[in-house]
Short mmCIF file of C-alpha atoms in Angstrom, two decimals:
data_model
loop_
_atom_site.label_atom_id
_atom_site.label_comp_id
_atom_site.label_asym_id
_atom_site.label_seq_id
_atom_site.Cartn_x
_atom_site.Cartn_y
_atom_site.Cartn_z
CA MET A 1 7.62 -14.78 15.99
CA GLU A 2 5.20 -11.90 16.17
CA ASN A 3 2.57 -10.83 13.73
CA LYS A 4 3.68 -7.23 13.19
CA SER A 5 6.08 -5.46 10.87
CA ILE A 6 9.68 -4.89 11.96
CA TRP A 7 9.09 -1.15 11.74
CA GLN A 8 6.52 -1.17 14.44
CA TYR A 9 9.02 -2.24 17.13
CA GLY A 10 10.15 0.44 19.57
CA ILE A 11 7.96 3.19 18.04
CA LYS A 12 6.52 5.28 20.87
CA SER A 13 4.40 8.32 20.06
CA LEU A 14 1.54 10.11 21.76
CA LYS A 15 -1.61 10.55 19.67
CA TYR A 16 -2.81 13.91 18.57
CA ASN A 17 -6.18 15.13 19.46
CA LYS A 18 -9.33 13.56 18.03
CA LEU A 19 -11.42 16.07 16.15
CA ASP A 20 -14.22 17.09 18.50
CA LYS A 21 -15.79 20.13 16.81
CA ASP A 22 -16.79 21.53 13.43
CA ILE A 23 -13.90 23.28 11.62
CA ARG A 24 -13.14 25.20 8.39
CA CYS A 25 -9.94 25.10 6.42
CA ASP A 26 -8.52 25.76 2.91
CA VAL A 27 -7.02 22.26 2.43
CA LEU A 28 -8.10 19.10 4.14
CA ILE A 29 -5.77 16.20 3.79
CA ILE A 30 -7.40 12.78 4.56
CA GLY A 31 -4.81 10.18 5.43
CA GLY A 32 -1.51 10.45 7.37
CA GLY A 33 0.56 7.89 5.48
CA ILE A 34 3.59 8.81 3.36
CA ALA A 35 1.43 10.57 0.71
CA GLY A 36 -0.57 12.62 3.10
CA LEU A 37 2.32 13.61 5.36
CA SER A 38 4.52 14.48 2.29
CA CYS A 39 1.67 16.70 1.04
CA ALA A 40 1.37 18.34 4.43
CA TYR A 41 5.15 18.82 4.58
CA PHE A 42 5.10 20.85 1.37
CA LEU A 43 1.97 22.77 2.33
CA LYS A 44 2.95 23.58 5.97
CA ASN A 45 4.42 26.97 5.20
CA SER A 46 1.97 27.90 2.38
CA LYS A 47 -0.71 30.58 2.49
CA TYR A 48 -3.41 27.98 2.91
CA LYS A 49 -4.74 26.86 6.23
CA THR A 50 -4.19 23.14 6.13
CA VAL A 51 -5.66 20.36 8.28
CA LEU A 52 -4.63 16.71 8.26
CA VAL A 53 -6.86 13.91 9.63
CA ASP A 54 -6.18 10.17 10.04
CA LYS A 55 -8.53 7.47 11.24
CA ASN A 56 -5.78 5.93 13.41
CA MET A 57 -2.38 7.20 14.19
CA CYS A 58 -0.45 8.82 11.41
CA GLY A 59 1.96 6.45 9.64
CA MET A 60 0.57 3.30 11.33
CA GLY A 61 -1.46 2.10 8.32
CA ILE A 62 -0.18 0.56 5.10
CA SER A 63 2.90 2.78 5.16
CA ALA A 64 4.13 0.98 8.33
CA ARG A 65 3.96 -2.39 6.46
CA SER A 66 6.11 -1.58 3.46
CA THR A 67 9.60 -2.91 2.71
CA GLY A 68 11.09 0.55 3.06
CA LYS A 69 12.71 0.54 -0.39
CA LEU A 70 13.43 3.70 -2.41
CA THR A 71 14.38 3.06 -6.04
CA PHE A 72 13.45 3.55 -9.66
CA MET A 73 14.28 -0.04 -10.42
CA GLN A 74 10.77 -1.43 -9.84
CA ASP A 75 10.98 -4.81 -11.47
CA LEU A 76 11.03 -4.52 -15.25
CA ILE A 77 8.33 -1.80 -15.36
CA TYR A 78 9.49 0.57 -18.04
CA ASN A 79 8.94 -1.61 -21.04
CA LYS A 80 5.41 -2.27 -19.72
CA ILE A 81 4.73 1.50 -19.52
CA LYS A 82 6.28 1.92 -22.97
CA ASP A 83 3.89 -0.79 -24.37
CA ASN A 84 0.90 0.87 -22.65
CA TYR A 85 1.80 4.38 -23.87
CA ASP A 86 5.17 5.36 -25.29
CA GLU A 87 8.82 5.76 -24.41
CA ASN A 88 8.33 9.34 -23.25
CA LYS A 89 5.83 8.40 -20.58
CA ALA A 90 8.08 5.53 -19.42
CA LEU A 91 10.99 7.94 -19.11
CA MET A 92 8.86 10.53 -17.29
CA TYR A 93 7.79 7.82 -14.70
CA LEU A 94 11.49 6.90 -14.22
CA ASN A 95 12.39 10.53 -13.61
CA SER A 96 9.58 10.93 -11.15
CA GLN A 97 10.95 7.99 -9.11
CA LYS A 98 14.33 9.53 -9.17
CA ASP A 99 12.98 12.71 -8.00
CA ALA A 100 11.11 11.03 -5.21
CA VAL A 101 14.32 9.40 -3.88
CA LYS A 102 16.07 12.71 -3.91
CA ILE A 103 13.17 14.42 -2.17
CA VAL A 104 13.28 11.84 0.68
CA ARG A 105 16.98 12.14 1.00
CA ASP A 106 16.86 15.98 1.01
CA ILE A 107 14.15 15.94 3.67
CA ILE A 108 16.19 13.58 5.80
CA ILE A 109 19.28 15.70 5.54
CA LYS A 110 17.53 19.04 6.05
CA ASN A 111 15.64 17.95 9.10
CA ASN A 112 18.39 15.65 10.48
CA ILE A 113 15.98 12.73 10.63
CA ALA A 114 17.35 9.46 12.11
CA CYS A 115 15.62 6.82 10.06
CA ASN A 116 18.29 4.30 9.11
CA TYR A 117 18.66 5.68 5.65
CA ASP A 118 21.40 4.07 3.51
CA LYS A 119 22.19 4.32 -0.11
CA THR A 120 22.02 0.85 -1.85
CA PRO A 121 22.36 -0.60 -5.26
CA SER A 122 19.25 -2.07 -6.66
CA TYR A 123 18.85 -5.41 -8.46
CA VAL A 124 16.19 -7.07 -10.48
CA PHE A 125 16.81 -10.73 -11.19
CA THR A 126 15.37 -14.09 -12.34
CA SER A 127 16.07 -17.80 -12.12
CA ASP A 128 13.67 -18.52 -14.98
CA ILE A 129 15.23 -18.71 -18.47
CA LYS A 130 11.79 -17.81 -19.99
CA LYS A 131 12.03 -14.38 -18.42
CA LEU A 132 15.29 -13.34 -20.24
CA GLU A 133 13.43 -11.79 -23.11
CA ASN A 134 11.81 -9.37 -20.58
CA PHE A 135 15.36 -8.26 -19.48
CA LYS A 136 16.51 -7.78 -23.06
CA LYS A 137 13.62 -5.40 -23.68
CA GLU A 138 14.25 -3.46 -20.49
CA ILE A 139 17.99 -3.20 -21.40
CA VAL A 140 16.96 -1.50 -24.70
CA PHE A 141 15.09 1.10 -22.79
CA TYR A 142 18.04 1.61 -20.47
CA ASP A 143 20.38 1.99 -23.36
CA ASP A 144 18.13 4.40 -25.24
CA ASN A 145 17.96 6.63 -22.13
CA ASN A 146 21.60 6.47 -20.91
CA ILE A 147 20.69 4.63 -17.71
CA ARG A 148 23.86 2.98 -16.33
CA TYR A 149 23.60 -0.60 -15.42
CA LYS A 150 25.50 -3.85 -14.97
CA VAL A 151 24.48 -7.24 -16.21
CA LYS A 152 25.40 -10.25 -14.05
CA ASN A 153 24.45 -13.88 -13.83
CA SER A 154 24.33 -13.84 -10.03
CA ILE A 155 23.29 -11.76 -7.00
CA PRO A 156 25.16 -11.26 -3.75
CA VAL A 157 22.68 -13.47 -1.92
CA ASP A 158 22.61 -17.21 -1.67
CA TYR A 159 19.49 -17.45 -3.78
CA PRO A 160 18.79 -19.00 -7.23
CA CYS A 161 19.68 -16.45 -9.95
CA LEU A 162 20.26 -16.96 -13.74
CA TYR A 163 20.41 -13.31 -14.75
CA SER A 164 20.33 -9.93 -13.03
CA LEU A 165 20.51 -6.16 -13.67
CA ARG A 166 22.05 -3.78 -11.23
CA VAL A 167 21.90 -0.02 -11.00
CA ASN A 168 23.77 2.09 -8.37
CA TYR A 169 20.81 4.26 -7.49
CA GLY A 170 18.47 3.68 -4.57
CA GLY A 171 18.21 3.61 -0.87
CA VAL A 172 16.50 1.96 2.04
CA PHE A 173 15.12 3.47 5.24
CA HIS A 174 12.95 2.87 8.31
CA PRO A 175 9.58 4.18 6.93
CA LEU A 176 7.88 4.57 10.26
CA LYS A 177 10.74 6.56 11.85
CA TYR A 178 10.64 8.82 8.80
CA LEU A 179 6.84 9.35 9.05
CA MET A 180 6.99 9.96 12.81
CA ALA A 181 9.51 12.72 12.07
CA LEU A 182 7.35 14.17 9.33
CA ARG A 183 4.34 14.07 11.60
CA SER A 184 6.25 16.01 14.31
CA ILE A 185 7.44 18.60 11.69
CA VAL A 186 4.19 19.30 10.12
CA SER A 187 2.19 19.49 13.40
CA LYS A 188 4.14 22.66 14.24
CA ASP A 189 2.36 24.49 11.45
CA ILE A 190 -0.88 22.68 10.66
CA ASP A 191 -3.58 21.05 12.76
CA VAL A 192 -3.28 17.25 12.90
CA TYR A 193 -6.25 15.17 14.15
CA GLU A 194 -6.02 11.37 14.66
CA ASP A 195 -8.65 8.81 15.56
CA THR A 196 -10.89 10.69 13.21
CA THR A 197 -12.60 8.78 10.49
CA ILE A 198 -14.15 10.47 7.42
CA VAL A 199 -17.28 8.81 6.16
CA LYS A 200 -18.61 11.07 3.49
CA LEU A 201 -18.11 14.29 1.50
CA TYR A 202 -20.03 16.38 -0.98
CA LYS A 203 -19.68 19.60 -2.99
CA ARG A 204 -21.35 22.80 -1.71
CA ASN A 205 -20.75 26.50 -2.66
CA GLY A 206 -17.53 25.94 -4.48
CA GLY A 207 -15.93 23.84 -1.76
CA TYR A 208 -16.63 20.60 0.10
CA VAL A 209 -18.46 19.56 3.27
CA VAL A 210 -16.88 16.53 4.86
CA HIS A 211 -18.45 14.46 7.69
CA THR A 212 -16.72 12.46 10.41
CA ASP A 213 -18.05 9.33 12.06
CA ASP A 214 -18.71 11.48 15.12
CA ASN A 215 -20.99 13.77 13.13
CA HIS A 216 -18.53 16.62 13.01
CA ILE A 217 -18.25 18.69 9.86
CA ILE A 218 -15.17 19.98 8.11
CA LYS A 219 -15.62 22.57 5.39
CA ALA A 220 -12.71 22.93 2.93
CA THR A 221 -11.90 24.48 -0.42
CA TYR A 222 -9.68 21.58 -1.46
CA VAL A 223 -9.95 17.98 -0.27
CA VAL A 224 -6.94 15.63 -0.76
CA VAL A 225 -7.70 11.97 -0.28
CA CYS A 226 -4.39 10.25 0.60
CA THR A 227 -5.99 7.13 2.11
CA HIS A 228 -4.59 3.76 0.91
CA TYR A 229 -7.86 3.15 -0.88
CA PRO A 230 -10.27 6.11 -1.28
CA PHE A 231 -13.41 5.64 0.90
CA PHE A 232 -15.82 6.93 -1.79
CA ILE A 233 -16.85 5.28 -5.08
CA VAL A 234 -18.32 8.13 -7.14
CA PRO A 235 -16.90 10.17 -8.94
CA PHE A 236 -13.55 8.38 -9.29
CA PHE A 237 -14.79 4.69 -9.53
CA LEU A 238 -11.46 3.24 -8.37
CA PRO A 239 -12.99 -0.28 -7.69
CA PHE A 240 -13.33 -0.52 -11.52
CA LYS A 241 -9.83 0.85 -12.32
CA SER A 242 -7.68 -1.18 -10.11
CA SER A 243 -7.04 -4.52 -8.39
CA VAL A 244 -5.82 -5.14 -4.85
CA GLU A 245 -2.81 -7.43 -4.25
CA LYS A 246 -1.92 -9.14 -1.03
CA SER A 247 1.81 -9.67 -0.16
CA TYR A 248 3.40 -11.63 2.62
CA LEU A 249 6.61 -10.57 4.39
CA ILE A 250 8.99 -11.98 6.92
CA CYS A 251 11.91 -10.49 8.91
CA GLY A 252 14.62 -12.61 10.32
CA GLU A 253 18.01 -12.09 11.89
CA SER A 254 21.06 -11.89 9.59
CA GLU A 255 24.81 -12.21 10.23
CA SER A 256 25.51 -9.13 8.15
CA ASN A 257 23.94 -6.26 6.19
CA LYS A 258 24.88 -6.76 2.53
CA GLY A 259 23.66 -3.23 1.73
CA ILE A 260 21.51 -4.19 -1.26
CA GLN A 261 17.88 -4.37 -2.30
CA LEU A 262 16.50 -6.84 -4.75
CA ILE A 263 13.22 -7.62 -6.58
CA SER A 264 12.67 -10.64 -8.88
CA ASN A 265 11.03 -10.84 -12.27
CA GLU A 266 9.16 -14.07 -11.66
CA ASN A 267 5.61 -15.38 -11.71
CA VAL A 268 5.88 -15.30 -7.93
CA SER A 269 7.83 -12.13 -7.28
CA ILE A 270 10.51 -12.18 -4.56
CA SER A 271 11.61 -9.10 -2.52
CA ILE A 272 14.77 -8.91 -0.41
CA ARG A 273 16.41 -6.08 1.48
CA TYR A 274 18.59 -5.76 4.54
CA HIS A 275 18.14 -3.61 7.60
CA THR A 276 20.31 -2.69 10.60
CA ASP A 277 18.97 -1.27 13.80
CA LYS A 278 20.68 -0.91 17.23
CA GLY A 279 23.54 -3.13 16.15
CA LYS A 280 21.39 -6.01 14.86
CA ASN A 281 21.20 -7.06 11.24
CA TYR A 282 17.98 -8.26 9.61
CA ILE A 283 16.89 -9.54 6.28
CA ILE A 284 13.31 -8.69 4.99
CA TYR A 285 11.99 -11.23 2.60
CA GLY A 286 8.72 -11.15 0.80
CA ARG A 287 6.93 -13.39 -1.71
CA CYS A 288 3.59 -15.03 -2.65
CA SER A 289 1.94 -11.74 -3.92
CA HIS A 290 -1.43 -12.30 -5.43
CA VAL A 291 -4.78 -10.57 -6.01
CA VAL A 292 -6.95 -10.62 -2.93
CA CYS A 293 -9.78 -12.59 -4.64
CA ASN A 294 -7.36 -15.63 -5.00
CA HIS A 295 -5.74 -17.93 -2.42
CA LEU A 296 -8.11 -17.10 0.34
CA ASP A 297 -6.63 -19.38 3.03
CA THR A 298 -3.62 -17.20 4.02
CA ARG A 299 -2.17 -20.04 6.19
CA LYS A 300 -0.98 -21.79 3.01
CA GLN A 301 0.73 -18.62 1.81
CA TYR A 302 2.45 -18.04 5.13
CA LYS A 303 3.65 -21.65 5.13
CA GLU A 304 5.15 -21.28 1.71
CA LEU A 305 6.77 -17.92 2.81
CA ILE A 306 8.38 -19.53 5.98
CA ASP A 307 9.47 -22.73 4.18
CA GLU A 308 11.08 -20.75 1.44
CA TYR A 309 12.81 -18.46 3.96
CA LYS A 310 14.23 -21.35 5.97
CA LYS A 311 15.44 -23.04 2.84
CA TYR A 312 17.78 -20.11 1.94
CA PHE A 313 18.25 -18.08 5.13
CA LYS A 314 19.38 -19.31 8.54
CA GLY A 315 18.61 -16.48 10.90
CA LYS A 316 15.83 -16.71 13.54
CA ILE A 317 12.53 -15.37 12.37
CA LYS A 318 11.51 -12.26 14.31
CA CYS A 319 8.14 -11.30 12.75
CA TYR A 320 5.86 -11.58 9.84
CA TRP A 321 3.09 -9.39 8.34
CA LEU A 322 0.74 -8.92 5.42
CA ASN A 323 0.31 -5.91 3.23
CA HIS A 324 -2.15 -4.79 0.60
CA ASP A 325 -1.22 -2.83 -2.62
CA ILE A 326 -3.53 -1.08 -4.98
CA MET A 327 -2.52 -1.94 -8.59
CA SER A 328 -3.48 0.48 -11.34
CA TYR A 329 -4.34 -0.83 -14.81
CA ASP A 330 -1.33 0.72 -16.51
CA CYS A 331 1.57 0.61 -13.92
CA ILE A 332 1.17 4.36 -13.17
CA PRO A 333 -0.39 5.78 -9.92
CA TYR A 334 -3.49 7.94 -9.73
CA ILE A 335 -2.31 11.37 -8.48
CA GLY A 336 -4.12 14.66 -8.96
CA ARG A 337 -7.50 16.28 -9.60
CA ILE A 338 -10.63 14.24 -10.26
CA ASN A 339 -12.46 15.79 -13.26
CA ASN A 340 -10.78 19.13 -12.92
CA SER A 341 -12.37 19.64 -9.49
CA ASN A 342 -10.78 20.62 -6.18
CA LEU A 343 -11.06 16.98 -5.05
CA LEU A 344 -7.69 15.34 -5.42
CA VAL A 345 -6.42 11.75 -4.91
CA ALA A 346 -3.16 9.94 -4.37
CA CYS A 347 -3.46 6.10 -4.62
CA GLY A 348 -2.74 3.11 -6.80
CA PHE A 349 1.04 3.06 -6.03
CA ASN A 350 1.65 -0.48 -7.43
CA LYS A 351 3.79 -1.68 -4.49
CA TRP A 352 6.11 1.39 -4.65
CA GLY A 353 4.36 3.60 -2.14
CA ASN A 354 7.53 5.13 -0.64
CA THR A 355 8.50 6.87 -3.91
CA ASN A 356 5.00 7.26 -5.40
CA GLY A 357 3.62 8.61 -2.02
CA THR A 358 6.41 11.13 -1.90
CA ILE A 359 6.15 12.38 -5.45
CA ALA A 360 2.37 12.54 -4.87
CA GLY A 361 2.90 15.06 -2.08
CA LYS A 362 4.91 17.31 -4.34
CA VAL A 363 2.57 17.03 -7.32
CA ILE A 364 -0.52 17.78 -5.29
CA TYR A 365 1.21 20.74 -3.59
CA ASP A 366 2.10 22.17 -7.01
CA ILE A 367 -1.50 21.70 -8.30
CA ILE A 368 -2.90 23.50 -5.29
CA MET A 369 -0.42 26.31 -5.47
CA GLY A 370 -0.99 26.65 -9.21
CA ARG A 371 2.51 25.75 -10.09
CA GLY A 372 3.73 23.73 -13.07
CA ASN A 373 4.87 20.21 -12.54
CA PRO A 374 6.11 17.82 -15.26
CA TYR A 375 4.23 14.81 -13.77
CA ILE A 376 0.67 16.26 -13.59
CA GLU A 377 -0.43 14.70 -16.80
CA LEU A 378 1.53 11.52 -16.28
CA PHE A 379 -0.40 10.86 -13.07
CA ASN A 380 -3.73 12.30 -14.05
CA PRO A 381 -6.32 10.07 -12.41
CA CYS A 382 -8.75 10.66 -15.32
CA ARG A 383 -6.31 9.80 -18.12
CA GLY A 384 -7.49 7.98 -21.22
CA LEU A 385 -7.25 4.32 -21.97
CA SER A 386 -5.24 2.49 -24.59
CA TRP A 387 -6.31 -0.98 -25.87
CA ASN A 388 -3.72 -2.70 -23.61
CA ASN A 389 -5.13 -0.71 -20.67
CA PHE A 390 -8.66 -1.61 -21.53
CA LYS A 391 -7.79 -5.32 -21.59
CA ASN A 392 -6.22 -4.95 -18.13
CA LEU A 393 -9.47 -3.31 -16.85
CA VAL A 394 -11.50 -6.16 -18.22
CA ILE A 395 -9.37 -8.66 -16.43
CA TYR A 396 -9.37 -6.80 -13.14
CA ASN A 397 -13.16 -6.46 -13.15
CA PHE A 398 -13.76 -9.95 -14.22
CA ASN A 399 -11.65 -11.37 -11.32
CA THR A 400 -13.37 -9.15 -8.68
CA MET A 401 -16.86 -9.78 -10.06
CA SER A 402 -16.29 -13.59 -10.14
CA ARG A 403 -15.17 -13.57 -6.51
CA TYR A 404 -18.16 -11.39 -5.57
CA ILE A 405 -20.65 -13.80 -7.19
CA LEU A 406 -18.90 -16.97 -5.86
CA ASN A 407 -18.92 -15.67 -2.33
CA LYS A 408 -22.56 -14.66 -2.67
CA LEU A 409 -23.39 -18.22 -3.81
CA SER A 410 -21.29 -19.88 -1.15
CA PRO A 411 -20.30 -17.51 1.69
CA SER A 412 -18.78 -20.29 3.82
CA MET A 413 -15.28 -21.28 2.73
CA GLY A 414 -14.19 -24.89 2.45
CA TYR A 415 -11.12 -24.36 4.66
CA TYR A 416 -13.25 -23.12 7.62
CA GLU A 417 -12.95 -25.24 10.72
CA ASP A 418 -15.52 -25.77 13.48
CA ASP A 419 -14.51 -22.40 15.09
CA VAL A 420 -15.80 -20.26 12.12
CA LYS A 421 -19.41 -20.37 10.97
CA ILE A 422 -21.48 -18.32 8.51
CA GLU A 423 -25.09 -18.13 9.72
CA MET A 424 -28.26 -16.10 9.33
CA ILE A 425 -29.15 -14.38 12.71
CA ASP A 426 -32.24 -12.30 12.98
CA GLY A 427 -32.32 -11.96 9.13
CA LYS A 428 -28.66 -10.91 8.87
CA LEU A 429 -25.80 -12.93 7.44
CA CYS A 430 -23.30 -13.19 10.21
CA GLY A 431 -19.70 -14.45 10.62
CA ILE A 432 -19.05 -16.12 13.86
CA TYR A 433 -15.64 -16.88 15.35
CA THR A 434 -15.23 -18.93 18.47
CA ASP A 435 -11.91 -18.14 20.24
CA LYS A 436 -9.91 -20.62 22.26
CA ASP A 437 -11.82 -19.51 25.37
CA LYS A 438 -15.11 -20.56 23.76
CA LYS A 439 -16.22 -16.93 23.42
CA ARG A 440 -18.15 -16.27 20.32
CA HIS A 441 -17.45 -13.11 18.25
CA ILE A 442 -20.37 -12.32 15.98
CA VAL A 443 -20.15 -9.74 13.19
CA SER A 444 -21.91 -8.99 9.87
CA ASN A 445 -20.43 -10.92 7.02
CA ILE A 446 -21.09 -8.18 4.53
CA CYS A 447 -18.44 -5.55 3.72
CA PRO A 448 -19.97 -2.02 4.03
CA HIS A 449 -17.90 -0.78 1.04
CA MET A 450 -19.58 -2.65 -1.87
CA LYS A 451 -21.41 -5.44 -0.10
CA CYS A 452 -18.92 -8.27 -0.85
CA ASN A 453 -19.16 -11.29 1.53
CA LEU A 454 -16.13 -11.41 3.97
CA ILE A 455 -13.80 -14.22 4.51
CA PHE A 456 -12.02 -15.28 7.75
CA ASN A 457 -8.23 -14.93 7.88
CA TYR A 458 -6.92 -17.53 10.30
CA LYS A 459 -3.41 -16.32 10.48
CA ASP A 460 -4.28 -12.68 11.45
CA LYS A 461 -7.68 -13.47 13.07
CA THR A 462 -9.48 -10.90 10.92
CA TRP A 463 -12.42 -10.74 8.55
CA ASP A 464 -11.10 -9.71 5.11
CA CYS A 465 -12.93 -8.53 1.94
CA PRO A 466 -11.72 -10.59 -1.07
CA CYS A 467 -12.97 -7.86 -3.53
CA HIS A 468 -11.25 -4.63 -2.39
CA GLY A 469 -9.16 -5.50 0.66
CA SER A 470 -11.09 -4.01 3.64
CA ARG A 471 -10.15 -5.74 6.88
CA PHE A 472 -11.96 -5.97 10.29
CA ASP A 473 -10.96 -7.41 13.55
CA ILE A 474 -12.84 -10.30 15.17
CA ASP A 475 -15.20 -7.86 16.99
CA GLY A 476 -16.07 -5.98 13.73
CA ASN A 477 -13.90 -2.85 14.05
CA VAL A 478 -12.62 -1.63 10.69
CA MET A 479 -8.83 -1.90 10.50
CA PHE A 480 -8.12 -0.95 6.88
CA GLY A 481 -10.31 0.57 4.19
CA PRO A 482 -11.85 1.32 1.81
CA ALA A 483 -14.60 0.51 4.20
CA VAL A 484 -15.16 3.25 6.84
CA TYR A 485 -17.95 1.60 8.82
CA ASP A 486 -17.57 -1.27 11.29
CA ILE A 487 -19.28 -4.60 10.86
CA LYS A 488 -20.53 -4.85 14.40
CA ILE A 489 -24.08 -5.95 14.87
CA ASP A 490 -26.62 -5.13 17.62
CA LYS A 491 -26.54 -8.70 18.90
CA LYS A 492 -24.03 -8.92 21.70
CA GLU A 493 -21.35 -11.54 21.79
CA THR A 494 -22.54 -14.84 23.35
CA SER A 495 -20.71 -17.64 24.99
CA ASP A 496 -21.32 -21.34 24.66
#
């Protein structure tokens, strides 16, 4: 089995040009995932000159590692939002997710996009009797807001289930095929630059000056940061408002496509959906989600994933992959202006990036165009805190700070074998990985984002930040942010 997502198979696309000059525009979109491309889609025929940049190839980041689900049934989320705020906000969030599903469906139909889209019923289920109270509370919200549902004591999958809710609203699609189509559509009207990393920005003369890693400058009136994790800390301070969760997914062959999607309400959440492509059926199974500062040895989590999969499903495993999700403190994403400025963000999608990234594009478009949108205040990145939200923030920051301190005190993990060492070299703390050919790969062990010590991921052969999720390959090249700088050091690789 291969270490890549099922969506990355068979995708062939030429890269767009790398930015090689200074430019000026009205709107700069940073990040070509589903949020950035959705925003570009809405802006492509506007009066504003729009530019989109991505550090890699559009669509090939976190968006290419999702489950490809589209639904408002996102576990038992609405009673949580109701507790954090009130029923009106919970209902607004539900409506935003319905709107997002409709937007995706309409874009697919209007542009005749072949992306394996199918309508599916959505299930949330549990095999834990202690969780039934959660379902009762969610059902009250459904009843109060005329949401049609069915209660069952089973699911259409041979998997343990004591209780389930089903709604006939949702869909699944091939997220990367969809994004490749959006990329092609928007590039006809706006400039798209790839392999272009943004490293800093600052305000000047009523607009923004943005610098790339190649020392080129982009001047823009509006800057929309749609990266998975914003690369800057000030003025938004996302590291103190969120946590990062790691999820493990596996894709195996299936005899049939049952045409459903499921999520469990468990201490260890389970995700299941089916996919058909070129006449072959697959089941996508995910579990073991946890904050990145816990369970550092990913081999254990992958083993649990594979063992669990083999216990319930018989198909041959095709591939596996890992994904990161930014979790907000109140179950609602951060979408919109930062402090009433022309700097806007879209992040913190809480595992539901396909719907939240889509609605982010529409909300940001309406903000820039000066139009009303019912979700602007709901998603306001600078919204106030309730007591419940404050407690969540304290927990998030305590977990991250604890890991930061522990790794500073002991940067070498107990699970490291002889092929991984943490050593001081010329006054720098370095991580050293010796590959099977005895070649040593030496990198800095400090994450450029907020100086956390990195850990080695044996399964993926990467150096990962256990605080905020940045990832680097064995030679120090940044793969996923928030870090924007590599961890290469001047000392060249050496051989034993």
